[in-house]
Tab-separated table of C-alpha atoms in Angstrom:
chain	number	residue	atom	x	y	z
A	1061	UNK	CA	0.000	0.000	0.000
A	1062	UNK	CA	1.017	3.839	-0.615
A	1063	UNK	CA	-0.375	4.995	2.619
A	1064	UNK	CA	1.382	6.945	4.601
A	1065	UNK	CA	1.406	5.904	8.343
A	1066	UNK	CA	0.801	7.928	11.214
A	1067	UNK	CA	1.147	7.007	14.984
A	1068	UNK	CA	-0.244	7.570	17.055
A	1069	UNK	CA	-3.443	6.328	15.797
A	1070	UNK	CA	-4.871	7.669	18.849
A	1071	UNK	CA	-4.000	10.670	21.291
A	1072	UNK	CA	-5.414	11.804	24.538
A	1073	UNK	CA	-4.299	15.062	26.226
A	1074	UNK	CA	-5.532	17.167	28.749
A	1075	UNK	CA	-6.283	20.798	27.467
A	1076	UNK	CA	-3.128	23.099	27.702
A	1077	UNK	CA	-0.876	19.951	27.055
A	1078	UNK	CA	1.482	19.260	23.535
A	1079	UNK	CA	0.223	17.349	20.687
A	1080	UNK	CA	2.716	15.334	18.530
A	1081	UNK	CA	2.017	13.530	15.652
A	1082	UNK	CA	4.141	11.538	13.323
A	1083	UNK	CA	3.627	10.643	9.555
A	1084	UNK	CA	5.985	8.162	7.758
A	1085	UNK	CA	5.739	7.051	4.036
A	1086	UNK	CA	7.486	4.631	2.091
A	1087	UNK	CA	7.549	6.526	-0.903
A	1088	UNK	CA	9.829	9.898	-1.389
A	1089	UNK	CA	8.029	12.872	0.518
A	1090	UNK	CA	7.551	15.966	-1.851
A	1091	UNK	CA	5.555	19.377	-0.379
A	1092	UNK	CA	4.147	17.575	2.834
A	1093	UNK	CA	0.514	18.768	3.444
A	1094	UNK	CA	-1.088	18.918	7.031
A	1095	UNK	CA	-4.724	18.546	6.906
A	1096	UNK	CA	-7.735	18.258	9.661
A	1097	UNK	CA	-11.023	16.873	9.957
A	1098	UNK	CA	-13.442	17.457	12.846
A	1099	UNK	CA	-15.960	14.332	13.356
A	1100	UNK	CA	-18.051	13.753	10.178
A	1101	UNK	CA	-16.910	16.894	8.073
A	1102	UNK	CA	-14.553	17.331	5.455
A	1103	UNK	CA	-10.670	18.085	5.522
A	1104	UNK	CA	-9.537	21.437	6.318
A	1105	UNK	CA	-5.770	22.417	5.289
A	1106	UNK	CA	-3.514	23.660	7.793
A	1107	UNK	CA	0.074	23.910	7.183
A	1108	UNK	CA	2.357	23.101	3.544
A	1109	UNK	CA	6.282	22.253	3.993
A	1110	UNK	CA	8.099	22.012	1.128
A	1111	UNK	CA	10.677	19.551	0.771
A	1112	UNK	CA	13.480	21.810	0.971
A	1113	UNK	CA	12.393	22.941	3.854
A	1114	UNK	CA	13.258	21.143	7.274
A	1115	UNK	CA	10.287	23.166	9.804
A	1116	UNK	CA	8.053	25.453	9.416
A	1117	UNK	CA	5.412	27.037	12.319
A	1118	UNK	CA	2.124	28.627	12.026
A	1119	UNK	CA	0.271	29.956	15.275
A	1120	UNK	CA	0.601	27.049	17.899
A	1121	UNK	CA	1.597	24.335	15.002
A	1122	UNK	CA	5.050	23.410	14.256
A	1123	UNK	CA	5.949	20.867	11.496
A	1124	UNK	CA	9.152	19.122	10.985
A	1125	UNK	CA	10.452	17.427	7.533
A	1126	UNK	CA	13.264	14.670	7.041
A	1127	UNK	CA	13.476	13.977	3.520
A	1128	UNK	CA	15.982	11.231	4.192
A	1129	UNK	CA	13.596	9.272	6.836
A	1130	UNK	CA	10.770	10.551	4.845
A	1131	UNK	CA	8.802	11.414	7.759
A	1132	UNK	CA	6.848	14.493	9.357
A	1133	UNK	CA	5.422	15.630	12.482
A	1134	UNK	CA	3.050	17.988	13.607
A	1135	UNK	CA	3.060	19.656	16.842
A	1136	UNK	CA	-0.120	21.355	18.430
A	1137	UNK	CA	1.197	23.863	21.811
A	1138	UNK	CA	-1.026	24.459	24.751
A	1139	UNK	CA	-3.777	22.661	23.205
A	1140	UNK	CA	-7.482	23.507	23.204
A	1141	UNK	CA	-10.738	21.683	23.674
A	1142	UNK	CA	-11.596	23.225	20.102
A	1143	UNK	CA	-8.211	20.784	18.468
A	1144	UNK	CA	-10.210	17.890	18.906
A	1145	UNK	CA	-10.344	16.275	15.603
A	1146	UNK	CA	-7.881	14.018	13.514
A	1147	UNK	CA	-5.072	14.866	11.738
A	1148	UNK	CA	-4.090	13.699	8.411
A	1149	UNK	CA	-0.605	14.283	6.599
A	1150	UNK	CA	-0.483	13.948	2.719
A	1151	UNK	CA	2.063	14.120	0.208
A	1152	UNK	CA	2.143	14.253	-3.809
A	1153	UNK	CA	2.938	11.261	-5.871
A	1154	UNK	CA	6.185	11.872	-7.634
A	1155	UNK	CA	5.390	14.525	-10.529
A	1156	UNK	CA	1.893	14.092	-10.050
A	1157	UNK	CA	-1.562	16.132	-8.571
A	1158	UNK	CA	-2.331	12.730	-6.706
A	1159	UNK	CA	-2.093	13.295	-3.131
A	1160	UNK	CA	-1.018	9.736	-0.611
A	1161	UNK	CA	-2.733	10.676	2.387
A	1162	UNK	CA	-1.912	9.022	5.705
A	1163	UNK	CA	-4.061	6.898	8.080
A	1164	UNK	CA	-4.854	9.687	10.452
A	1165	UNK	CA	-4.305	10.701	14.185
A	1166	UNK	CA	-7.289	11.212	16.231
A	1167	UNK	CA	-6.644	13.645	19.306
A	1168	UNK	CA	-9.225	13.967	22.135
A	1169	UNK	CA	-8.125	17.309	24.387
A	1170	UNK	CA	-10.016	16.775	27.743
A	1171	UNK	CA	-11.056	20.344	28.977
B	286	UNK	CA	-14.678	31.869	-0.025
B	287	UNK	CA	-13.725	28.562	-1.961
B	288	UNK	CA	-16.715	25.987	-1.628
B	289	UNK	CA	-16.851	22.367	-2.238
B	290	UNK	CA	-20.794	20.844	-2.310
B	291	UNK	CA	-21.715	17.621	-2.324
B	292	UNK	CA	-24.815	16.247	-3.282
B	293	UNK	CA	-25.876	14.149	0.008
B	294	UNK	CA	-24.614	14.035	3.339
B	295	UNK	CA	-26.249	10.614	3.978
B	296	UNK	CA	-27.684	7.767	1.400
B	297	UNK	CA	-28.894	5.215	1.829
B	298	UNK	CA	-28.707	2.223	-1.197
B	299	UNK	CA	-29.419	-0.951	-2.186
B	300	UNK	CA	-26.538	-3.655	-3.168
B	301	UNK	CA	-26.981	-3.669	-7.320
B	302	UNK	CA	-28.246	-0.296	-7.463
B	303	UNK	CA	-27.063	2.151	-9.833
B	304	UNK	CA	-25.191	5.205	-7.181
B	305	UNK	CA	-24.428	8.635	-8.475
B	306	UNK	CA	-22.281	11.490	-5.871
B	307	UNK	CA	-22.464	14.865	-7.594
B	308	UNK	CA	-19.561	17.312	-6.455
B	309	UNK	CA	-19.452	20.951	-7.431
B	310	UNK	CA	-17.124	23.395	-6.880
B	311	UNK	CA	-17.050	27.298	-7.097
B	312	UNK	CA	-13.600	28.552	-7.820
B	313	UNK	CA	-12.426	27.563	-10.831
B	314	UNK	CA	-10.510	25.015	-10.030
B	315	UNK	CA	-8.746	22.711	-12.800
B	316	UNK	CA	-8.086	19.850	-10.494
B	317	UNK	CA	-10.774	17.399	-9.092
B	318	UNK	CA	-10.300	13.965	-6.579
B	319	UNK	CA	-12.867	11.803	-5.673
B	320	UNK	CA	-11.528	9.999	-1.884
B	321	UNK	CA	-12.876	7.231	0.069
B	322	UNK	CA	-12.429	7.039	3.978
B	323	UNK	CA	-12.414	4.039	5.600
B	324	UNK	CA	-11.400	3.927	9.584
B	325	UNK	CA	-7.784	3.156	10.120
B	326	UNK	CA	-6.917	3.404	6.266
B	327	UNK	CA	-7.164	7.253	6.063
B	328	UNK	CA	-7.925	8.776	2.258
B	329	UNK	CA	-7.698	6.359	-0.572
B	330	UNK	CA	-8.014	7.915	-4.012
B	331	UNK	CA	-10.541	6.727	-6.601
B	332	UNK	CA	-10.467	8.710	-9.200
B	333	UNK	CA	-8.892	12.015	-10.043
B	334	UNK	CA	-9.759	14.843	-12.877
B	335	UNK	CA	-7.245	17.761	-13.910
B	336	UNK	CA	-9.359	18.798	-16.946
B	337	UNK	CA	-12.794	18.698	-18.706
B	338	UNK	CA	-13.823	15.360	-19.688
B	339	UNK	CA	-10.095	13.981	-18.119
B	340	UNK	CA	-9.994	11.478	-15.388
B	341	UNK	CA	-6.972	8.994	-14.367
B	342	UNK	CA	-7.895	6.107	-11.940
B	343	UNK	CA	-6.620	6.174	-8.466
B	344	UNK	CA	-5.432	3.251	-6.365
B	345	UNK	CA	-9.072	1.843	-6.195
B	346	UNK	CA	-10.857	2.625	-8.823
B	347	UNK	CA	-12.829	-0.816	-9.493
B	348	UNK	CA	-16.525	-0.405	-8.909
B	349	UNK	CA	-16.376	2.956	-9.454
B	350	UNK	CA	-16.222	5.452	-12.726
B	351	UNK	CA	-16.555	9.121	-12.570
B	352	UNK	CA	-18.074	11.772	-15.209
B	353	UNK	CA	-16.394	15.412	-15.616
B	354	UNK	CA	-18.261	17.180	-18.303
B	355	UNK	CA	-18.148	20.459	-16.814
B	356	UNK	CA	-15.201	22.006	-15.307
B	357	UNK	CA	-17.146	22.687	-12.142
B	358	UNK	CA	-18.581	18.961	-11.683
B	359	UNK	CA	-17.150	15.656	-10.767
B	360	UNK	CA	-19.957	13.142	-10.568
B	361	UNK	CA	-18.227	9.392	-9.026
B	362	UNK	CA	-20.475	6.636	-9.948
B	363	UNK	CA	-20.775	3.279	-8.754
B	364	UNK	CA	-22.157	1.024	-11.106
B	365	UNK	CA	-23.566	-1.615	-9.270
B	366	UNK	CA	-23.471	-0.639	-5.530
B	367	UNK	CA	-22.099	-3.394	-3.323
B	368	UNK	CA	-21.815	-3.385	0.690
B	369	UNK	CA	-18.248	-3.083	0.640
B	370	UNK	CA	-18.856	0.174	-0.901
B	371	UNK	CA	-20.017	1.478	2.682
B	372	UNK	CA	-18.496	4.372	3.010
B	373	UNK	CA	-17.254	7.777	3.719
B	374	UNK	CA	-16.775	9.489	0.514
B	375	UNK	CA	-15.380	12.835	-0.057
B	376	UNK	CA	-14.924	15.451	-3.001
B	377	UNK	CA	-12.337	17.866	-3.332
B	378	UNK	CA	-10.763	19.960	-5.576
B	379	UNK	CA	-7.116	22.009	-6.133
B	380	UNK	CA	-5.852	25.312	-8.515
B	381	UNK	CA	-3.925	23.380	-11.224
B	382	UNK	CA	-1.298	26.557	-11.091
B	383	UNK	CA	1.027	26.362	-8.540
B	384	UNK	CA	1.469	22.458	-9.042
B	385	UNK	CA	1.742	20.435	-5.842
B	386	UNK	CA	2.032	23.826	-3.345
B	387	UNK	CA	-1.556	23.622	-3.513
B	388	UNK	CA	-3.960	22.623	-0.701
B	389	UNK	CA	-6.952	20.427	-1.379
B	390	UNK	CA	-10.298	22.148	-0.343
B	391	UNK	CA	-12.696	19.546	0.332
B	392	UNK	CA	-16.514	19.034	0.604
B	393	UNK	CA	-18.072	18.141	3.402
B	394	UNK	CA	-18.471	14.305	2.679
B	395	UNK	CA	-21.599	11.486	1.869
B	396	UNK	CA	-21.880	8.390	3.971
B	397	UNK	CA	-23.288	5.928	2.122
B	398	UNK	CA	-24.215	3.012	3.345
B	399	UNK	CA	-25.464	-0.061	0.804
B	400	UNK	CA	-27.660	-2.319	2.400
């Protein structure tokens, strides 16, 4: 399979608390897309590194890239009630539009 | 704002029934995906669309075919609905500028379920 893997598959944190998320591929990683879904709903894009890049922040989320380990992770800071949703990671095939998404993270914040 | 409809939330279908899912999308956009969500396997592409009447299969495209005659529609069609074709299915659709900087904007999903 293509799929990118991400572990946890599951994450429970009390609010205020770190989130960290890891996605792994076995493919090359090109542009590495961050996406979210809350329960039921579609994804929502939150952060793009590109593959020259090794991390990138935006607000309380900070993404790291190893091209060599082709791997990614996403970290939430002082997390929120509202972050409760999962987390997908997605990257291009090879010289293509067609986006390998991972297998998701779902994150419960306890308020 | 860039939206991404879909034509049902929830359906409900009979196995051997002929399924349609009309997407539509408002801004333009050349590129169009058609994803299935399954728990614990994320996003698997079905089909995929980067022009008018243009489709390439994804990595599951059997059961399914798709219709783009209108840059703004993506209609995914499964043939002969079967109950392994439960599921989560969601539209969305990217700028073709820009290549692969762009993010996906997605619809807000149809469960179906095939009874």
């Amino acid at each position: 399979s293509q799929q990118g893997e991400e572990d946890p598959q599951a994450l429970s944190i009390q609010e205020g608390e770190n989130a960290t998320m890891n996605c792994s591929y076995k493919t090359s990683i090109n542009n590495l897309q961050w996406y979210r879904q809350n329960s039921g709903r579609g994804l929502v894009h939150l952060i793009l590194i590109r593959s020259n890049e090794r991390e990138k922040h935006s607000g309380r989320l900070r993404v790291t890239l190893d091209t060599s380990k082709k791997s990614s992770s996403l970290l939430i800071t002082a997390s929120r009630a509202a972050d409760t949703a999962s987390y997908f990671c997605a990257t291009p095939y090879s010289g293509t539009y067609k986006y390998i998404f991972g297998t998701g993270t779902r994150l419960k914040v306890l308020a | 704002d860039v939206k991404v409809t879909q034509s049902s939330r929830y359906l409900v279908k009979r196995t051997g029934e002929k399924v349609f899912l009309e997407c539509v999308q408002d801004m333009d956009h050349e590129n169009m995906f058609w994803y299935r969500q399954d728990p614990g396997l994320g996003l698997r592409l079905i089909y995929f669309s980067y022009d008018v009447k243009m489709k390439e299969k994804g990595d599951i495209p059997e059961g399914y075919s798709v219709s783009r005659e209108k840059k703004e529609r993506f209609s995914l069609i499964l043939e002969s609905a079967s109950t392994n074709q439960t599921s989560m299915y969601l539209c969305a659709s990217s700028p073709g500028q820009g290549g692969t900087y762009n993010e996906q904007f997605f619809g807000p999903g149809t469960r179906l379920t095939v009874l």
